[in-house]
Short mmCIF file of C-alpha atoms in Angstrom, two decimals:
data_model
loop_
_atom_site.label_atom_id
_atom_site.label_comp_id
_atom_site.label_asym_id
_atom_site.label_seq_id
_atom_site.Cartn_x
_atom_site.Cartn_y
_atom_site.Cartn_z
CA GLY A 1 -15.59 85.96 12.35
CA ALA A 2 -15.64 89.51 11.05
CA GLY A 3 -13.81 90.32 7.86
CA VAL A 4 -11.82 93.41 6.94
CA SER A 5 -13.89 96.54 7.34
CA GLN A 6 -13.32 99.96 5.86
CA SER A 7 -14.91 103.30 6.52
CA PRO A 8 -16.34 105.37 5.11
CA ARG A 9 -17.61 103.32 2.18
CA TYR A 10 -18.04 106.48 0.11
CA LYS A 11 -16.34 109.83 0.42
CA VAL A 12 -16.85 112.94 -1.66
CA ALA A 13 -14.25 115.65 -1.21
CA LYS A 14 -13.69 119.02 -2.76
CA ARG A 15 -10.34 119.50 -4.41
CA GLY A 16 -7.85 120.62 -1.82
CA GLN A 17 -9.52 118.96 1.15
CA ASP A 18 -7.80 116.41 3.35
CA VAL A 19 -9.37 112.96 3.78
CA ALA A 20 -8.76 110.04 6.13
CA LEU A 21 -9.70 106.48 5.25
CA ARG A 22 -9.87 103.80 7.91
CA CYS A 23 -9.17 100.09 7.74
CA ASP A 24 -9.94 97.52 10.45
CA PRO A 25 -8.12 94.30 9.58
CA ILE A 26 -9.09 90.83 10.67
CA SER A 27 -8.12 90.31 14.30
CA GLY A 28 -4.70 88.72 14.57
CA HIS A 29 -3.61 89.58 11.07
CA VAL A 30 -0.10 90.93 11.19
CA SER A 31 0.20 92.14 7.60
CA LEU A 32 -1.85 95.02 6.20
CA PHE A 33 -1.83 96.39 2.67
CA TRP A 34 -3.36 99.42 0.99
CA TYR A 35 -4.19 99.44 -2.73
CA GLN A 36 -5.63 102.05 -5.08
CA GLN A 37 -8.02 100.89 -7.80
CA ALA A 38 -8.88 103.35 -10.55
CA LEU A 39 -12.03 102.76 -12.58
CA GLY A 40 -11.62 99.83 -14.95
CA GLN A 41 -8.15 98.97 -13.68
CA GLY A 42 -6.60 96.42 -11.38
CA PRO A 43 -5.61 97.40 -7.85
CA GLU A 44 -2.22 99.08 -7.50
CA PHE A 45 -0.09 98.65 -4.41
CA LEU A 46 0.34 101.68 -2.18
CA THR A 47 1.92 100.56 1.08
CA TYR A 48 2.47 97.61 3.44
CA PHE A 49 2.63 97.24 7.21
CA GLN A 50 3.82 94.41 9.34
CA ASN A 51 2.35 95.12 12.75
CA GLU A 52 3.02 98.84 13.30
CA ALA A 53 6.05 98.96 11.04
CA GLN A 54 5.58 100.40 7.57
CA LEU A 55 7.91 98.16 5.59
CA ASP A 56 7.14 99.36 2.09
CA LYS A 57 5.67 102.65 0.95
CA SER A 58 7.04 102.58 -2.54
CA GLY A 59 3.58 102.73 -4.13
CA LEU A 60 2.44 105.97 -2.53
CA PRO A 61 2.02 108.32 -5.51
CA SER A 62 3.13 111.51 -3.79
CA ASP A 63 4.03 113.01 -0.44
CA ARG A 64 0.36 113.98 -0.09
CA PHE A 65 -0.33 110.34 0.77
CA PHE A 66 0.44 109.14 4.27
CA ALA A 67 -0.45 105.90 6.06
CA GLU A 68 -0.11 104.82 9.64
CA ARG A 69 -0.86 101.86 11.87
CA PRO A 70 0.28 103.05 15.28
CA GLU A 71 -0.84 100.08 17.38
CA GLY A 72 -0.47 97.36 14.80
CA SER A 73 -4.18 96.91 14.17
CA VAL A 74 -6.31 99.70 12.69
CA SER A 75 -4.72 101.63 9.86
CA THR A 76 -5.48 105.05 8.41
CA LEU A 77 -4.65 106.26 4.93
CA LYS A 78 -4.56 110.04 4.77
CA ILE A 79 -4.57 112.08 1.60
CA GLN A 80 -3.77 115.76 1.92
CA ARG A 81 -4.87 118.46 -0.52
CA THR A 82 -6.85 115.98 -2.62
CA GLN A 83 -6.70 116.24 -6.40
CA GLN A 84 -9.14 114.92 -9.00
CA GLU A 85 -6.67 112.20 -10.01
CA ASP A 86 -6.96 110.79 -6.47
CA SER A 87 -10.52 109.65 -7.28
CA ALA A 88 -10.47 105.86 -6.98
CA VAL A 89 -11.47 102.97 -4.76
CA TYR A 90 -9.01 102.47 -1.91
CA LEU A 91 -8.78 98.85 -0.86
CA CYS A 92 -7.32 97.51 2.34
CA ALA A 93 -6.23 93.89 2.75
CA SER A 94 -4.85 91.90 5.64
CA SER A 95 -3.18 88.55 6.04
CA LEU A 96 -1.44 86.40 8.59
CA ASP A 97 2.27 86.63 9.33
CA SER A 98 4.53 86.15 6.32
CA THR A 99 6.10 83.09 7.93
CA THR A 100 2.85 81.13 7.76
CA PRO A 101 1.63 79.33 4.63
CA MET A 102 -1.71 81.10 4.87
CA TYR A 103 0.10 84.41 4.33
CA ASN A 104 -0.59 83.92 0.66
CA GLU A 105 -4.28 84.61 1.14
CA GLN A 106 -4.98 88.31 1.47
CA PHE A 107 -8.46 89.20 2.69
CA PHE A 108 -9.77 92.41 1.20
CA GLY A 109 -12.17 94.92 2.64
CA PRO A 110 -15.08 96.38 0.65
CA GLY A 111 -13.10 99.50 -0.20
CA THR A 112 -13.69 103.22 0.12
CA ARG A 113 -14.80 104.96 -3.05
CA LEU A 114 -13.27 108.45 -3.07
CA THR A 115 -14.59 111.06 -5.45
CA VAL A 116 -12.76 114.37 -5.63
CA LEU A 117 -14.75 117.18 -7.23
CA ALA B 1 7.54 97.31 -16.91
CA GLN B 2 4.19 95.58 -16.85
CA LYS B 3 4.53 92.30 -15.04
CA ILE B 4 1.07 90.80 -15.45
CA THR B 5 -0.70 90.65 -18.79
CA GLN B 6 -4.33 89.71 -19.24
CA THR B 7 -5.15 89.94 -22.93
CA GLN B 8 -8.90 89.31 -22.73
CA PRO B 9 -10.73 92.46 -21.63
CA GLY B 10 -14.06 90.64 -21.82
CA MET B 11 -15.45 87.16 -22.38
CA PHE B 12 -18.92 85.72 -22.91
CA VAL B 13 -19.44 82.07 -22.00
CA GLN B 14 -22.51 79.87 -21.96
CA GLU B 15 -23.57 78.58 -18.55
CA LYS B 16 -22.16 75.14 -17.65
CA GLU B 17 -19.30 75.45 -20.11
CA ALA B 18 -15.70 75.53 -18.96
CA VAL B 19 -13.83 78.80 -19.37
CA THR B 20 -10.13 79.66 -19.48
CA LEU B 21 -8.91 83.11 -18.51
CA ASP B 22 -5.44 83.89 -19.82
CA CYS B 23 -2.58 85.35 -17.81
CA THR B 24 1.09 85.77 -18.60
CA TYR B 25 3.65 87.25 -16.27
CA ASP B 26 7.22 88.48 -16.25
CA THR B 27 9.73 88.24 -13.44
CA SER B 28 13.44 87.68 -12.94
CA ASP B 29 12.91 86.35 -9.43
CA PRO B 30 13.07 82.52 -9.38
CA SER B 31 10.75 82.41 -6.38
CA TYR B 32 7.31 83.91 -6.72
CA GLY B 33 3.61 83.24 -6.29
CA LEU B 34 0.68 83.66 -8.62
CA PHE B 35 -2.87 84.52 -7.59
CA TRP B 36 -6.31 84.82 -9.05
CA TYR B 37 -8.96 87.08 -7.54
CA LYS B 38 -12.63 87.56 -8.39
CA GLN B 39 -14.27 90.96 -8.11
CA PRO B 40 -18.08 90.94 -8.46
CA SER B 41 -19.99 94.12 -9.22
CA SER B 42 -20.34 94.70 -5.48
CA GLY B 43 -16.62 95.49 -5.43
CA GLU B 44 -15.08 93.10 -2.94
CA MET B 45 -11.97 91.19 -3.97
CA ILE B 46 -12.32 87.46 -3.40
CA PHE B 47 -9.23 85.25 -3.29
CA LEU B 48 -9.66 82.19 -5.52
CA ILE B 49 -6.41 80.29 -5.89
CA TYR B 50 -2.66 80.44 -5.34
CA GLN B 51 0.27 78.78 -7.14
CA GLY B 52 3.85 78.88 -5.90
CA SER B 53 6.63 78.90 -8.48
CA TYR B 54 8.15 75.75 -6.99
CA ASP B 55 4.90 73.84 -6.67
CA GLN B 56 5.11 70.68 -8.72
CA GLN B 57 1.41 70.31 -9.31
CA ASN B 58 -1.15 72.75 -10.63
CA ALA B 59 -3.27 74.28 -7.89
CA THR B 60 -6.94 73.37 -7.67
CA GLU B 61 -9.75 74.75 -5.50
CA GLY B 62 -13.14 73.27 -6.22
CA ARG B 63 -14.19 74.37 -9.70
CA TYR B 64 -11.08 76.52 -10.08
CA SER B 65 -7.75 75.25 -11.34
CA LEU B 66 -4.61 77.10 -12.34
CA ASN B 67 -2.87 75.91 -15.49
CA PHE B 68 0.72 76.77 -14.58
CA GLN B 69 3.24 76.61 -17.43
CA LYS B 70 6.44 77.92 -15.93
CA ALA B 71 8.57 77.91 -19.07
CA ARG B 72 5.96 79.96 -20.90
CA LYS B 73 5.36 82.18 -17.85
CA SER B 74 1.70 81.43 -18.12
CA ALA B 75 -0.85 81.03 -15.29
CA ASN B 76 -4.28 80.59 -16.83
CA LEU B 77 -7.36 80.16 -14.64
CA VAL B 78 -9.76 77.41 -15.61
CA ILE B 79 -13.31 77.47 -14.28
CA SER B 80 -15.19 74.24 -14.84
CA ALA B 81 -18.96 74.05 -15.22
CA SER B 82 -19.48 77.82 -15.15
CA GLN B 83 -22.40 79.29 -13.23
CA LEU B 84 -24.29 82.56 -13.53
CA GLY B 85 -22.67 83.68 -10.27
CA ASP B 86 -19.26 83.45 -11.90
CA SER B 87 -19.98 86.67 -13.80
CA ALA B 88 -17.42 89.15 -12.47
CA MET B 89 -14.03 90.74 -13.07
CA TYR B 90 -11.12 88.35 -12.66
CA PHE B 91 -7.64 89.54 -11.81
CA CYS B 92 -4.40 87.64 -12.17
CA ALA B 93 -1.69 88.76 -9.78
CA MET B 94 1.87 87.98 -8.77
CA ARG B 95 4.12 88.46 -5.78
CA GLU B 96 7.87 88.01 -5.96
CA ASP B 97 9.03 86.31 -2.79
CA ARG B 98 11.69 88.99 -2.20
CA ASP B 99 8.82 91.44 -1.91
CA ASP B 100 5.49 91.62 -0.13
CA LYS B 101 3.35 93.60 -2.53
CA ILE B 102 1.06 91.93 -5.03
CA ILE B 103 1.04 93.21 -8.61
CA PHE B 104 -2.29 92.88 -10.41
CA GLY B 105 -3.18 92.65 -14.07
CA LYS B 106 -5.84 94.81 -15.69
CA GLY B 107 -8.46 92.10 -15.38
CA THR B 108 -10.88 90.17 -17.56
CA ARG B 109 -14.61 90.75 -17.33
CA LEU B 110 -16.41 87.42 -17.57
CA HIS B 111 -20.07 87.23 -18.52
CA ILE B 112 -21.90 83.92 -18.06
CA LEU B 113 -24.91 83.62 -20.31
CA PRO B 114 -28.01 81.61 -19.28
#
């Protein structure tokens, strides 16, 4: 079946612009995660959804970052008034319900590379 | 505080040799899980192997095995019979069971030489 998809794959924004990054998780996956990966670094957790509920947003770096998953499937990460330090790859991952053993395997999308000029 | 430490920024290994990628971790939670992911140059993160803190045996998945030494807080990845396609970044990661987020290390870039 289809994996996790993200769009756009590449985004160039001028400083101060708003951007919206989309994630389509694997069908039936309850859990959805967003990560930010700076160049040469490991991914860093941003936020986590279980269905439509945002259970953890402790990793969002500022109030310019906002994520939603209104119907419990597709999720959007929005960054307002982008800054140069927001340049990174934004990864989305999904997994089955946390009560299942297979929850441990998170399936990652290809990422969106954001460049802020 | 940094919870995952990967001390090898880069490694060069001859094809067909075994390779060990080091990972140490820190947590006060008695219940946690450890992960290894592979990230080729194309950018996707590929799940390799998982070890639960209460698992009695070391996890194995094909050519991958996790050398789990709980007292030393060590979770090294062993790749047997390395192949050219194993060249990639490898990330060690951890999730405390009281939490849902996964914390990643800085990664080790592995180069397999023909």
